[in-house]
Amino acid sequence: MPERKIVFISFILSSCAAIFFILPTRRQLLGHSEMTSLQILDRNNVILREVLSSKDATSRYCTLDRMSPWLVEATIISEDKRFYLHKGIDPLAILRSLIQNLSAGRIVSGGSTITQQLARNLLNSPSRNFVYKILEAFVAINLELKLSKKEILELYFNYAPYGNQTYGIEAAAYLYLRKPACDLSLAEAALLAGIPQAPSFYNPYRYPERIKERQQEIFRALLDHGIIDSTQYKNVQNQPVNVVAKEKNFLAPHFCEHIISYLDKKSFHKISTLKTTLDSHLQKEIEQILKNNIDRLTDANVTNAAVVVLENHTMEVLAYVGSVDFFDPDIDGEVDGVRSLRQPGSALKPFTYALALENQCTAATLIPDMPSFENTYGGDYMPRNYDEKYHGMVRLRNALACSYNIPAVRVCGDYGPEMLLELCHDAGFKSLDKSAIYYGVGLTLGNGEVTLLELTRAYSVFAHYGRYLQEQFLLDADTADFKILRKPRKLIEPETAYIIMDILSDNNARSPAFGLYSPLNLPFFCAVKTGTSKDFKDNWCVGFTDKYLVGVWVGNFDGSPMHHVSGITGAGPIFRDIMLLLHRTALSIKYPKPDKLLTSIICAESGELASPYCDNTIVEIFTKGTEPTVICRHHTSAAPLLGFPCKDHAVYHDQHEPTGIVISFPDDGDIFKIDPILRSEYQVLTFQILTTYPLIDISWSVNDSIIGTAYEPYKITWQLSPGKHRILACGLTADGRTVMSPPVSILVLK
Ligand SMILES: [Zn+2]
C-alpha cells in the first residue's frame, strides 16, 4: 500500500475517533436547555409575537409520553419508515433517494433518517452540504450508540424545525393550532409531521396547498402500512385543520424580527416580556394604506413599499412596515424595506443646503441652474434636472423646494463632499461607509445607499432645531440590564434647521416643479421631501410635522425599475394618506421661530432687498446678520425690468405693453402629459396672469368657453384634459373697460 494512502486512511480513522469523543455525552444530550418564552408587546400591551423556542432551546420541552400517538406514527411514516430497524443510517433509504434524485435531475429527497436529522439539528449544519452529510452520519451512529430509540425520537421532536422560527413540537402545536402536542388529532398530527423535512417549502402560512398535499401523502402512507384502516382514511381525508391565522401570531412581523435579532445581539436571554414602542392599531391601519396604494400602482410595476412612523418628540417607533406582505414570497415579502440599503435620490439634499446655510449662504442666495460640467473625483460629470430644463439663477429656497439637481451639485462642490459626508455620518447614516472620494458630489443626488430608517431619523435634525436624536423601539423589559441611553446631539444651528424646515413646508416654492396641488400640499404644517433614484428604482417621501416623522419607500426588492414613478406619484400619496390619518384628530402647527431669526421683504428675482420697482417681492427669513443689506439692483427707476434671466420677467417685458394683461402660466406652446398613475385631483394646472391694471376680476376661458371668474390674485385651476387647448384671460378694469390677454395654446397628451 502506498505511503500516502496509509496516511490518508489513518487520518480518516482518527478523525472519526476524535468526533466520537468530542461529541456531547448522553447526559449532555438529555439535559435539554430551556429558555423563557418571550412575549413582545406593543405600547398598549397587545401581544405582537410570542417566542416559544429558538434553535438551541425551548420554553416548552415535551416528553414523548405527552405527545399524541398519531404524531409519532405520522412522523415515522413521513420521515423514516425503518426507524426502529436501522442503526442511525439507512442504506436502503439512501439508495432510494439517490435513484429519486437522479431521475428527477435534482435533489428531491435527502434519504436522512430521523437520527441523522436530529444530528443535523444538533450540529446546526446546512442540510445539503456533502461534507456535513458525512459528519451527520457519524454523529447519527454515535447517537444510536449512546441513546435509546425512544430518547432519540423525543429529542428529534424537541429540536425539529417547524417553520416560522419555531423549533420543537410543543411550540409548533401552540403556534399553528393553539393546543398542546398531546391533543393533536390524526389530521393535525399529519399536517405538522410534514413540516420538518423542508420547513420553508412547507410553511403553512406561505404554501397552505403544499402542506395539505404532504398531509394527504402521509394519510396514504399510513393506510398503505396498515396503521389506519380504509374507514379512518376516508374520514380523515376531508377533515379540515384550523391553522391559527398568521395575523394573530405575527403582528408587525418585520419589527418583531428586528427586536429578536437585537435581543440576540445583546444576549438578553432571561427576558419574558418586552414592551415596545409600537402602536399595533396604527400599524394595521398603515399596512392597509400600503396595500391600497400598491394596488393602485400595479400597472407601473411597483410591488413593494415600506413605512416607518416615529413620534416626533420622543423618536419612538410607532409603526414599522417592512414590506407590503411579509408572507408573500413572490415579492420577497420577508425582506425588511425599513432596513434595506437603497439609493435615496434627492432626499439628502436638505443636508447639502443645511451646510450652505451654516456657511454664509441664505435662503435668498442665488445659485446658477445652468449647464455645467462638474469635475468630480470620479471624472467629469454633467448633472441634469429631473425636468431636463435649466431655470437660470434660482434662490436657494426654490432650488431646494423644487429639488433642482444642478444647484445641489454646485453647492456640494463648493463645500466639498467631505463636509456633507461628515454631516451625514453625524446624522446617523452608518450605511454611508465609503470615502468622500468614492461618492464625489453625486452624494447630494443620492448615489450612496442608505436605509429608510436612517433617512427618516436623520430628518430629526430639522424637526428638533438642529439636534439629532436616535430612534427608540423599546419601552420596558423585565430585566435589570434594561436601560435606554440616548442623548440628543447638536449638529446644526437652530436657525438653519428652521429655515430648511420652512423651505420643505413651502408649497408655493415647490409649485414650479410639483404644482400647487401636489400630494405634498397638506392642510396643515408639514415639512416634506421626495426622492427618486436613478432609473426609477427607488422612490421616497420623508417628512415631519410637530407630532410625527414619516418615511415612505416604494419600489421592488428585486431592483427592477418602476415605470416612471416619481416621488409625487409613488411614495407621495402614501405619505399624504399616512399624515392625514395621523392628524385626523389634531392638526399640526408650525414650530415657533428661533429668536435669532428675522424676516425681510426681498425681490424674488434678485434675492436683494425689495425696491419700489421690484414687481415680485416675497418675505424671506434670515439668521440675524445674514439678511441682505443692498437694495435690488436689477429693478431700478433707470432700468425697470432689464437684464435678469427670469422667464416671467421676459414674458412681462416683451408682451406687457401692447395688451396690459398677459398669461404668465402656462406658456404658449407648453406641452403637458396626463400621468396615468397620479390621482386625477392632483392633475390640474393653475393659470396665472401678470397685469399692470388694477382689475376687478378676470374671466378665464378655455377653447372659447368660460371656465370661471377669478379675483386678485386672479388664479384659477383647471383639470387637465387631453387635446389642444386655447386659453384666454379677459380682465374687467376699475373704469369698466375689458382687457384681453394674448391667447396661449397648450397641448395635453394622454
Ligand atoms: Zn428686484
PDB file of C-alpha atoms in Angstrom, residues 299-405:
ATOM      1  CA  ASP A 299     -49.550  48.738 -13.662  1.00  0.00           C
ATOM      2  CA  ALA A 300     -46.461  50.820 -13.014  1.00  0.00           C
ATOM      3  CA  ASN A 301     -44.520  47.707 -11.919  1.00  0.00           C
ATOM      4  CA  VAL A 302     -44.499  48.639  -8.254  1.00  0.00           C
ATOM      5  CA  THR A 303     -44.702  45.627  -5.968  1.00  0.00           C
ATOM      6  CA  ASN A 304     -43.461  46.856  -2.649  1.00  0.00           C
ATOM      7  CA  ALA A 305     -43.316  49.642  -0.134  1.00  0.00           C
ATOM      8  CA  ALA A 306     -42.045  50.230   3.374  1.00  0.00           C
ATOM      9  CA  VAL A 307     -43.006  52.761   6.027  1.00  0.00           C
ATOM     10  CA  VAL A 308     -41.668  53.913   9.327  1.00  0.00           C
ATOM     11  CA  VAL A 309     -43.508  56.312  11.648  1.00  0.00           C
ATOM     12  CA  LEU A 310     -41.758  57.947  14.598  1.00  0.00           C
ATOM     13  CA  GLU A 311     -43.265  60.084  17.314  1.00  0.00           C
ATOM     14  CA  ASN A 312     -41.512  63.401  16.799  1.00  0.00           C
ATOM     15  CA  HIS A 313     -40.748  64.439  20.350  1.00  0.00           C
ATOM     16  CA  THR A 314     -39.553  61.090  21.721  1.00  0.00           C
ATOM     17  CA  MET A 315     -38.468  59.462  18.416  1.00  0.00           C
ATOM     18  CA  GLU A 316     -40.360  56.339  19.473  1.00  0.00           C
ATOM     19  CA  VAL A 317     -41.110  53.948  16.608  1.00  0.00           C
ATOM     20  CA  LEU A 318     -44.910  53.812  16.330  1.00  0.00           C
ATOM     21  CA  ALA A 319     -45.243  51.895  13.065  1.00  0.00           C
ATOM     22  CA  TYR A 320     -42.760  49.789  11.145  1.00  0.00           C
ATOM     23  CA  VAL A 321     -43.911  48.105   7.940  1.00  0.00           C
ATOM     24  CA  GLY A 322     -41.037  46.350   6.154  1.00  0.00           C
ATOM     25  CA  SER A 323     -42.961  45.197   3.078  1.00  0.00           C
ATOM     26  CA  VAL A 324     -46.483  45.031   1.725  1.00  0.00           C
ATOM     27  CA  ASP A 325     -46.889  41.399   2.783  1.00  0.00           C
ATOM     28  CA  PHE A 326     -44.364  39.576   4.961  1.00  0.00           C
ATOM     29  CA  PHE A 327     -45.819  36.228   3.888  1.00  0.00           C
ATOM     30  CA  ASP A 328     -45.753  36.755   0.128  1.00  0.00           C
ATOM     31  CA  PRO A 329     -42.618  35.132  -1.326  1.00  0.00           C
ATOM     32  CA  ASP A 330     -43.380  36.447  -4.826  1.00  0.00           C
ATOM     33  CA  ILE A 331     -42.487  39.948  -3.691  1.00  0.00           C
ATOM     34  CA  ASP A 332     -39.718  38.799  -1.290  1.00  0.00           C
ATOM     35  CA  GLY A 333     -42.064  39.887   1.491  1.00  0.00           C
ATOM     36  CA  GLU A 334     -39.705  38.811   4.270  1.00  0.00           C
ATOM     37  CA  VAL A 335     -37.125  41.381   3.208  1.00  0.00           C
ATOM     38  CA  ASP A 336     -37.235  44.339   5.565  1.00  0.00           C
ATOM     39  CA  GLY A 337     -37.587  47.506   3.476  1.00  0.00           C
ATOM     40  CA  VAL A 338     -37.097  49.675   6.553  1.00  0.00           C
ATOM     41  CA  ARG A 339     -33.515  48.407   6.823  1.00  0.00           C
ATOM     42  CA  SER A 340     -32.638  47.596   3.202  1.00  0.00           C
ATOM     43  CA  LEU A 341     -29.956  49.643   1.505  1.00  0.00           C
ATOM     44  CA  ARG A 342     -31.251  51.839  -1.306  1.00  0.00           C
ATOM     45  CA  GLN A 343     -30.245  54.988  -3.143  1.00  0.00           C
ATOM     46  CA  PRO A 344     -32.096  57.960  -1.637  1.00  0.00           C
ATOM     47  CA  GLY A 345     -32.230  60.193  -4.721  1.00  0.00           C
ATOM     48  CA  SER A 346     -32.876  63.806  -3.730  1.00  0.00           C
ATOM     49  CA  ALA A 347     -33.823  63.041  -0.147  1.00  0.00           C
ATOM     50  CA  LEU A 348     -30.317  64.018   1.082  1.00  0.00           C
ATOM     51  CA  LYS A 349     -30.422  67.490  -0.498  1.00  0.00           C
ATOM     52  CA  PRO A 350     -31.667  69.225   2.669  1.00  0.00           C
ATOM     53  CA  PHE A 351     -28.369  68.271   4.324  1.00  0.00           C
ATOM     54  CA  THR A 352     -26.414  69.845   1.467  1.00  0.00           C
ATOM     55  CA  TYR A 353     -28.330  73.104   1.814  1.00  0.00           C
ATOM     56  CA  ALA A 354     -28.030  72.996   5.603  1.00  0.00           C
ATOM     57  CA  LEU A 355     -24.259  73.095   5.058  1.00  0.00           C
ATOM     58  CA  ALA A 356     -24.662  76.097   2.756  1.00  0.00           C
ATOM     59  CA  LEU A 357     -26.838  77.911   5.310  1.00  0.00           C
ATOM     60  CA  GLU A 358     -24.248  77.257   8.010  1.00  0.00           C
ATOM     61  CA  ASN A 359     -21.596  78.789   5.765  1.00  0.00           C
ATOM     62  CA  GLN A 360     -22.722  82.284   4.748  1.00  0.00           C
ATOM     63  CA  CYS A 361     -25.498  81.322   2.339  1.00  0.00           C
ATOM     64  CA  THR A 362     -29.090  82.365   2.962  1.00  0.00           C
ATOM     65  CA  ALA A 363     -32.400  81.139   1.620  1.00  0.00           C
ATOM     66  CA  ALA A 364     -32.217  84.105  -0.790  1.00  0.00           C
ATOM     67  CA  THR A 365     -28.745  83.326  -2.162  1.00  0.00           C
ATOM     68  CA  LEU A 366     -28.849  82.941  -5.926  1.00  0.00           C
ATOM     69  CA  ILE A 367     -27.415  79.724  -7.313  1.00  0.00           C
ATOM     70  CA  PRO A 368     -26.975  79.207 -11.048  1.00  0.00           C
ATOM     71  CA  ASP A 369     -29.065  76.427 -12.543  1.00  0.00           C
ATOM     72  CA  MET A 370     -27.338  76.290 -15.905  1.00  0.00           C
ATOM     73  CA  PRO A 371     -25.466  73.672 -17.918  1.00  0.00           C
ATOM     74  CA  SER A 372     -22.201  72.819 -16.211  1.00  0.00           C
ATOM     75  CA  PHE A 373     -19.603  70.137 -16.012  1.00  0.00           C
ATOM     76  CA  GLU A 374     -18.601  69.147 -12.544  1.00  0.00           C
ATOM     77  CA  ASN A 375     -15.096  67.893 -12.264  1.00  0.00           C
ATOM     78  CA  THR A 376     -15.588  65.229  -9.650  1.00  0.00           C
ATOM     79  CA  TYR A 377     -13.226  62.674  -8.253  1.00  0.00           C
ATOM     80  CA  GLY A 378     -14.988  60.104 -10.345  1.00  0.00           C
ATOM     81  CA  GLY A 379     -14.416  62.017 -13.600  1.00  0.00           C
ATOM     82  CA  ASP A 380     -16.364  64.701 -15.425  1.00  0.00           C
ATOM     83  CA  TYR A 381     -19.995  64.588 -14.604  1.00  0.00           C
ATOM     84  CA  MET A 382     -22.814  66.641 -16.011  1.00  0.00           C
ATOM     85  CA  PRO A 383     -25.802  66.746 -13.708  1.00  0.00           C
ATOM     86  CA  ARG A 384     -29.246  67.165 -15.224  1.00  0.00           C
ATOM     87  CA  ASN A 385     -32.508  68.286 -13.760  1.00  0.00           C
ATOM     88  CA  TYR A 386     -35.470  65.966 -13.417  1.00  0.00           C
ATOM     89  CA  ASP A 387     -37.473  68.069 -15.900  1.00  0.00           C
ATOM     90  CA  GLU A 388     -34.463  68.233 -18.282  1.00  0.00           C
ATOM     91  CA  LYS A 389     -34.638  72.052 -18.178  1.00  0.00           C
ATOM     92  CA  TYR A 390     -32.453  74.830 -16.786  1.00  0.00           C
ATOM     93  CA  HIS A 391     -34.031  77.500 -14.628  1.00  0.00           C
ATOM     94  CA  GLY A 392     -31.444  80.289 -14.660  1.00  0.00           C
ATOM     95  CA  MET A 393     -30.484  81.925 -11.383  1.00  0.00           C
ATOM     96  CA  VAL A 394     -32.587  80.383  -8.623  1.00  0.00           C
ATOM     97  CA  ARG A 395     -32.827  81.287  -4.966  1.00  0.00           C
ATOM     98  CA  LEU A 396     -31.655  78.595  -2.558  1.00  0.00           C
ATOM     99  CA  ARG A 397     -35.237  78.297  -1.296  1.00  0.00           C
ATOM    100  CA  ASN A 398     -36.542  77.365  -4.740  1.00  0.00           C
ATOM    101  CA  ALA A 399     -33.534  75.221  -5.611  1.00  0.00           C
ATOM    102  CA  LEU A 400     -34.261  73.005  -2.586  1.00  0.00           C
ATOM    103  CA  ALA A 401     -38.058  73.166  -2.776  1.00  0.00           C
ATOM    104  CA  CYS A 402     -38.094  72.313  -6.491  1.00  0.00           C
ATOM    105  CA  SER A 403     -35.306  69.780  -5.970  1.00  0.00           C
ATOM    106  CA  TYR A 404     -33.198  71.017  -8.881  1.00  0.00           C
ATOM    107  CA  ASN A 405     -30.085  68.872  -9.277  1.00  0.00           C
TER     108      ASN A 405
END
